[in-house]
Short mmCIF file of C-alpha atoms and ligand atoms in Angstrom, two decimals:
data_model
loop_
_atom_site.label_atom_id
_atom_site.label_comp_id
_atom_site.label_asym_id
_atom_site.label_seq_id
_atom_site.Cartn_x
_atom_site.Cartn_y
_atom_site.Cartn_z
CA MET A 1 91.51 98.91 88.34
CA PRO A 2 94.51 98.28 90.20
CA GLU A 3 96.76 101.14 90.42
CA ILE A 4 100.08 99.58 88.52
CA GLN A 5 103.47 101.98 89.39
CA ILE A 6 106.94 100.92 88.13
CA LEU A 7 109.36 102.12 90.09
CA GLN A 8 113.25 102.36 89.40
CA ASN A 9 114.30 100.27 92.32
CA ILE A 10 113.09 99.29 96.30
CA PHE A 11 114.06 102.47 97.20
CA GLU A 12 112.13 104.52 94.92
CA ILE A 13 109.05 102.02 96.02
CA SER A 14 109.91 102.53 99.92
CA ARG A 15 109.90 106.17 99.04
CA VAL A 16 106.47 106.28 97.23
CA ALA A 17 105.14 103.99 99.53
CA ALA A 18 106.06 106.22 102.19
CA GLU A 19 104.30 109.00 101.15
CA LYS A 20 101.16 106.81 100.29
CA PHE A 21 101.39 105.25 103.69
CA ILE A 22 101.42 109.34 105.29
CA LEU A 23 98.65 110.42 103.14
CA ILE A 24 96.33 107.19 103.61
CA GLY A 25 97.22 107.44 107.51
CA ASN A 26 96.50 111.33 107.75
CA LYS A 27 92.96 110.95 105.82
CA ALA A 28 92.32 108.18 108.07
CA ILE A 29 93.30 109.72 111.12
CA LYS A 30 91.34 113.06 110.31
CA GLN A 31 88.19 110.98 109.06
CA ASN A 32 88.03 107.89 112.13
CA GLY A 33 90.56 109.58 114.82
CA LYS A 34 92.84 106.67 113.92
CA PHE A 35 94.73 104.60 111.00
CA THR A 36 94.59 100.90 111.42
CA VAL A 37 97.40 99.46 109.19
CA ALA A 38 98.06 95.50 108.53
CA LEU A 39 102.34 95.33 108.12
CA ALA A 40 103.95 92.92 105.37
CA GLY A 41 106.82 90.78 106.44
CA GLY A 42 109.65 89.66 104.59
CA SER A 43 112.39 91.49 103.84
CA THR A 44 110.90 93.80 100.93
CA PRO A 45 108.93 96.60 103.32
CA LYS A 46 112.39 96.56 106.18
CA SER A 47 113.35 99.84 104.03
CA LEU A 48 109.87 101.42 104.11
CA TYR A 49 109.93 100.77 107.87
CA ARG A 50 113.16 102.22 107.96
CA LEU A 51 112.22 105.36 105.84
CA LEU A 52 109.61 106.10 108.17
CA THR A 53 111.88 106.74 110.90
CA THR A 54 113.47 109.35 109.24
CA GLU A 55 113.29 113.00 109.33
CA ASN A 56 111.38 113.11 106.12
CA PHE A 57 108.16 111.47 107.49
CA LYS A 58 108.35 110.86 110.86
CA ASN A 59 107.14 114.13 111.57
CA ARG A 60 104.51 113.86 109.26
CA ILE A 61 101.85 111.85 110.86
CA ASN A 62 100.40 111.49 114.31
CA TRP A 63 102.37 108.34 115.66
CA SER A 64 100.05 107.78 118.97
CA ARG A 65 97.10 107.39 116.34
CA VAL A 66 98.29 105.10 114.28
CA PHE A 67 97.49 100.68 115.34
CA PHE A 68 99.57 98.34 113.94
CA PHE A 69 98.51 94.60 113.29
CA PHE A 70 100.62 92.06 110.56
CA GLY A 71 99.36 90.41 107.87
CA ASP A 72 100.90 87.19 108.74
CA GLU A 73 103.73 85.39 111.14
CA ARG A 74 105.70 82.79 111.37
CA ASN A 75 105.17 80.43 113.50
CA VAL A 76 108.37 81.55 115.59
CA LEU A 77 109.03 83.29 118.79
CA PRO A 78 108.98 87.61 118.84
CA ASP A 79 112.47 87.61 119.54
CA ASN A 80 113.34 85.03 116.07
CA GLU A 81 115.43 86.03 113.35
CA LYS A 82 112.64 85.16 110.97
CA SER A 83 110.06 87.00 113.16
CA ASN A 84 108.03 89.44 111.27
CA PHE A 85 107.48 91.20 114.59
CA ARG A 86 110.92 91.68 115.42
CA MET A 87 111.72 93.10 112.25
CA ALA A 88 108.91 95.77 112.18
CA ASN A 89 109.86 96.02 116.14
CA GLU A 90 113.85 96.63 115.11
CA ASN A 91 113.00 98.90 111.86
CA LEU A 92 109.97 101.13 112.81
CA PHE A 93 108.70 100.73 116.83
CA LYS A 94 111.65 100.77 118.78
CA PRO A 95 112.91 103.69 116.62
CA LEU A 96 109.66 105.56 116.60
CA GLN A 97 108.81 104.17 120.39
CA ILE A 98 105.42 103.18 119.71
CA SER A 99 103.59 102.16 122.75
CA GLU A 100 102.80 98.66 123.18
CA ASN A 101 99.00 99.24 123.27
CA GLN A 102 99.30 100.36 119.66
CA ILE A 103 100.75 97.00 118.38
CA PHE A 104 98.81 93.61 117.81
CA ARG A 105 101.29 91.10 117.14
CA TRP A 106 100.63 87.31 117.06
CA GLN A 107 100.77 86.00 119.75
CA THR A 108 103.14 83.30 118.92
CA GLU A 109 104.34 82.42 122.09
CA ILE A 110 100.97 80.16 122.14
CA GLU A 111 101.85 76.69 121.55
CA ASP A 112 99.24 75.93 119.25
CA ALA A 113 98.98 77.40 115.90
CA GLU A 114 95.22 77.48 115.81
CA LYS A 115 95.24 78.43 119.15
CA ILE A 116 97.62 81.71 118.34
CA ALA A 117 94.93 82.78 115.02
CA GLU A 118 91.39 82.32 116.78
CA ASP A 119 93.32 84.63 119.90
CA TYR A 120 94.17 87.50 117.01
CA GLU A 121 90.64 86.93 115.33
CA GLU A 122 88.99 87.89 118.50
CA THR A 123 91.37 90.74 119.02
CA ILE A 124 91.22 92.12 116.03
CA LYS A 125 87.05 91.95 116.45
CA GLU A 126 87.32 93.11 119.78
CA PHE A 127 89.66 96.54 118.29
CA PHE A 128 87.06 96.47 115.08
CA GLY A 129 84.00 96.04 117.33
CA LEU A 130 82.98 93.24 115.51
CA LYS A 131 82.26 90.77 118.65
CA ASP A 132 78.65 89.60 118.40
CA LYS A 133 77.73 92.05 115.38
CA PRO A 134 75.31 90.91 113.10
CA PRO A 135 76.93 90.68 109.81
CA ILE A 136 75.60 93.57 106.98
CA THR A 137 77.23 94.24 104.13
CA VAL A 138 77.09 98.08 103.49
CA ALA A 139 78.56 99.77 100.68
CA GLY A 140 80.44 96.97 98.96
CA SER A 141 82.08 96.42 102.49
CA ASP A 142 81.14 93.68 104.59
CA ASN A 143 81.04 94.44 108.88
CA LYS A 144 81.71 90.24 109.67
CA PHE A 145 85.28 91.17 108.35
CA PRO A 146 87.66 94.40 109.88
CA ARG A 147 88.06 97.16 107.48
CA PHE A 148 92.04 98.12 107.47
CA ASP A 149 92.65 101.66 106.10
CA LEU A 150 95.54 100.46 104.86
CA ILE A 151 97.38 96.28 104.41
CA LEU A 152 100.92 96.13 103.16
CA LEU A 153 101.29 92.85 101.14
CA GLY A 154 104.41 91.02 99.46
CA MET A 155 104.34 88.47 96.88
CA GLY A 156 106.69 86.00 97.00
CA ASN A 157 108.33 84.29 93.78
CA ASP A 158 105.90 81.43 93.50
CA GLY A 159 102.64 84.00 94.05
CA HIS A 160 101.79 83.94 97.73
CA THR A 161 101.07 86.91 99.77
CA ALA A 162 100.57 87.23 103.48
CA SER A 163 100.87 83.14 104.43
CA LEU A 164 98.51 82.54 101.67
CA PHE A 165 100.54 79.91 99.54
CA PRO A 166 99.48 77.94 96.08
CA PHE A 167 97.15 75.02 96.60
CA THR A 168 96.89 75.60 100.27
CA ASN A 169 93.91 74.76 102.24
CA ARG A 170 93.12 78.04 103.41
CA LEU A 171 92.95 79.99 100.10
CA GLN A 172 89.21 79.31 99.92
CA GLU A 173 88.66 80.47 103.85
CA CYS A 174 85.57 82.54 103.48
CA GLU A 175 84.35 82.51 107.23
CA LYS A 176 87.82 83.45 109.58
CA ILE A 177 89.42 86.58 109.89
CA ALA A 178 92.82 85.04 111.02
CA VAL A 179 93.87 81.29 110.51
CA ALA A 180 96.82 78.65 110.17
CA ASN A 181 97.61 77.46 106.89
CA TRP A 182 99.85 74.17 106.73
CA VAL A 183 102.08 74.77 104.20
CA GLU A 184 103.74 71.57 103.06
CA LYS A 185 106.66 72.77 101.26
CA LEU A 186 107.77 74.76 104.45
CA LYS A 187 106.75 71.65 106.68
CA THR A 188 105.18 74.77 108.70
CA LYS A 189 101.73 76.26 109.90
CA ARG A 190 102.14 79.80 108.90
CA LEU A 191 99.97 82.33 110.56
CA THR A 192 97.83 84.55 107.97
CA LEU A 193 94.98 87.15 107.82
CA THR A 194 92.13 85.51 105.14
CA PHE A 195 91.08 86.89 101.58
CA PRO A 196 88.07 88.10 102.95
CA VAL A 197 90.17 90.31 105.39
CA LEU A 198 92.41 91.45 102.96
CA ASN A 199 89.83 92.14 100.14
CA ASN A 200 87.61 94.35 102.56
CA ALA A 201 90.36 96.46 103.36
CA ALA A 202 90.00 100.14 102.40
CA ASN A 203 94.05 100.43 100.55
CA VAL A 204 96.41 97.55 99.92
CA MET A 205 99.80 98.34 98.72
CA PHE A 206 101.81 95.42 97.09
CA LEU A 207 105.45 95.99 97.49
CA VAL A 208 107.66 93.74 95.08
CA SER A 209 111.14 93.97 93.87
CA GLY A 210 113.39 91.81 91.90
CA ALA A 211 114.22 90.05 88.70
CA GLU A 212 113.33 86.43 90.61
CA LYS A 213 109.56 87.84 90.57
CA ALA A 214 109.54 89.18 87.38
CA ALA A 215 107.61 85.56 85.10
CA THR A 216 104.97 84.91 88.49
CA LEU A 217 104.66 88.49 88.35
CA ARG A 218 103.61 88.56 84.76
CA GLU A 219 101.05 85.97 85.56
CA VAL A 220 99.48 87.26 88.18
CA LEU A 221 98.65 90.65 86.40
CA GLU A 222 98.44 90.05 82.93
CA GLY A 223 98.23 85.76 83.25
CA GLU A 224 95.27 83.69 83.08
CA PHE A 225 93.10 83.87 86.44
CA GLN A 226 94.53 80.65 88.31
CA SER A 227 93.83 81.52 92.05
CA ASP A 228 95.44 78.61 93.55
CA LYS A 229 98.45 78.47 91.62
CA PHE A 230 98.87 82.48 92.12
CA PRO A 231 97.18 83.24 95.35
CA SER A 232 98.02 87.24 94.96
CA GLN A 233 95.71 87.24 92.12
CA ASN A 234 93.09 86.60 94.82
CA VAL A 235 93.11 90.14 96.43
CA ILE A 236 90.51 91.71 94.42
CA LEU A 237 88.55 94.36 96.40
CA LYS A 238 85.26 95.11 97.20
CA ASN A 239 85.48 98.84 98.05
CA GLY A 240 88.90 100.09 97.88
CA ASN A 241 92.09 100.95 96.27
CA LEU A 242 94.53 98.59 95.42
CA MET A 243 98.12 99.54 94.29
CA TRP A 244 101.31 98.06 92.77
CA LEU A 245 104.95 99.65 93.43
CA ILE A 246 107.17 97.16 91.64
CA ASP A 247 110.63 97.92 90.44
CA GLU A 248 111.91 97.79 86.94
CA LYS A 249 113.73 94.03 87.38
CA ALA A 250 110.17 92.68 88.77
CA ALA A 251 108.63 94.59 85.83
CA GLN A 252 111.70 93.69 83.05
CA PHE A 253 110.62 96.43 81.19
CA PRO A 254 112.11 100.13 81.89
CA ALA A 255 110.29 102.99 83.99
CA LYS A 256 108.21 105.49 82.60
C1 6PG B 1 106.25 86.54 104.90
C2 6PG B 1 105.33 87.53 104.00
C3 6PG B 1 105.48 87.20 102.82
C4 6PG B 1 106.07 87.83 102.14
C5 6PG B 1 106.85 87.51 101.13
C6 6PG B 1 107.62 88.33 99.88
O1 6PG B 1 105.86 86.62 106.31
O2 6PG B 1 107.18 86.13 104.38
O3 6PG B 1 104.18 88.17 104.92
O4 6PG B 1 104.37 87.06 102.36
O5 6PG B 1 106.02 89.50 101.65
O6 6PG B 1 107.06 86.08 101.10
O7 6PG B 1 109.11 88.03 100.77
P1 6PG B 1 109.98 89.59 100.47
O8 6PG B 1 109.58 90.40 100.63
O9 6PG B 1 111.22 88.45 101.36
O10 6PG B 1 110.57 88.83 98.93
#
């Protein structure tokens, strides 16, 4: 069962998320010598990223052992204001002086979105040692896919997560790690990790804030299973810990 926490507001969501980030990160570094995290884009995680650079948090983890990836990206250059990389770079990487060789971003300078996705898939396979590895399933996790220690996700008003939008082709993708996904309503190809990757993670943390998401969130968490209409419903971890950090406005009922 997913862990659902209803918190006062986005600042409380960010504080609890930062504590969990540090906890999960230190455990991974202790166990495997490194912490692999896929960051979310959009606006909701920005205050979490900033909080991690403050006195309360920045000295509580060995940042040189943290390896950053992105759950999805907009097909724009890395200095574009819409870039998820740019948002994380300005609010997390630069303030903490994270070295470039710990940051694995979608190479959006490449013209062709399919090529960007192929490249990112190869980068991830290389990093996780998945290249030319015979696929086996152990203890519920599938070694055809990377097992991130933590994946941060948001949810759009329409129920999308990462860049897996309602009724788009790549919702059913079950072979690839990273894909380009055509989103008709945005008239663009978004770049996104696939559900097998999200569901192979050790920990997934949704950060959801704002009244405009309440109706969809209720459908996603309590409604009928409509995986094409509400893609966030497809995040069902094989062998991991799923957490929803929601604020009162998005949950539409008072905090406990
Ligand atoms: C993106 C995100 C996307 C985001 C949701 C919520 O690139 O846009 O990764 O999945 O998490 O759209 O966005 P907000 O946090 O801005 O509401």
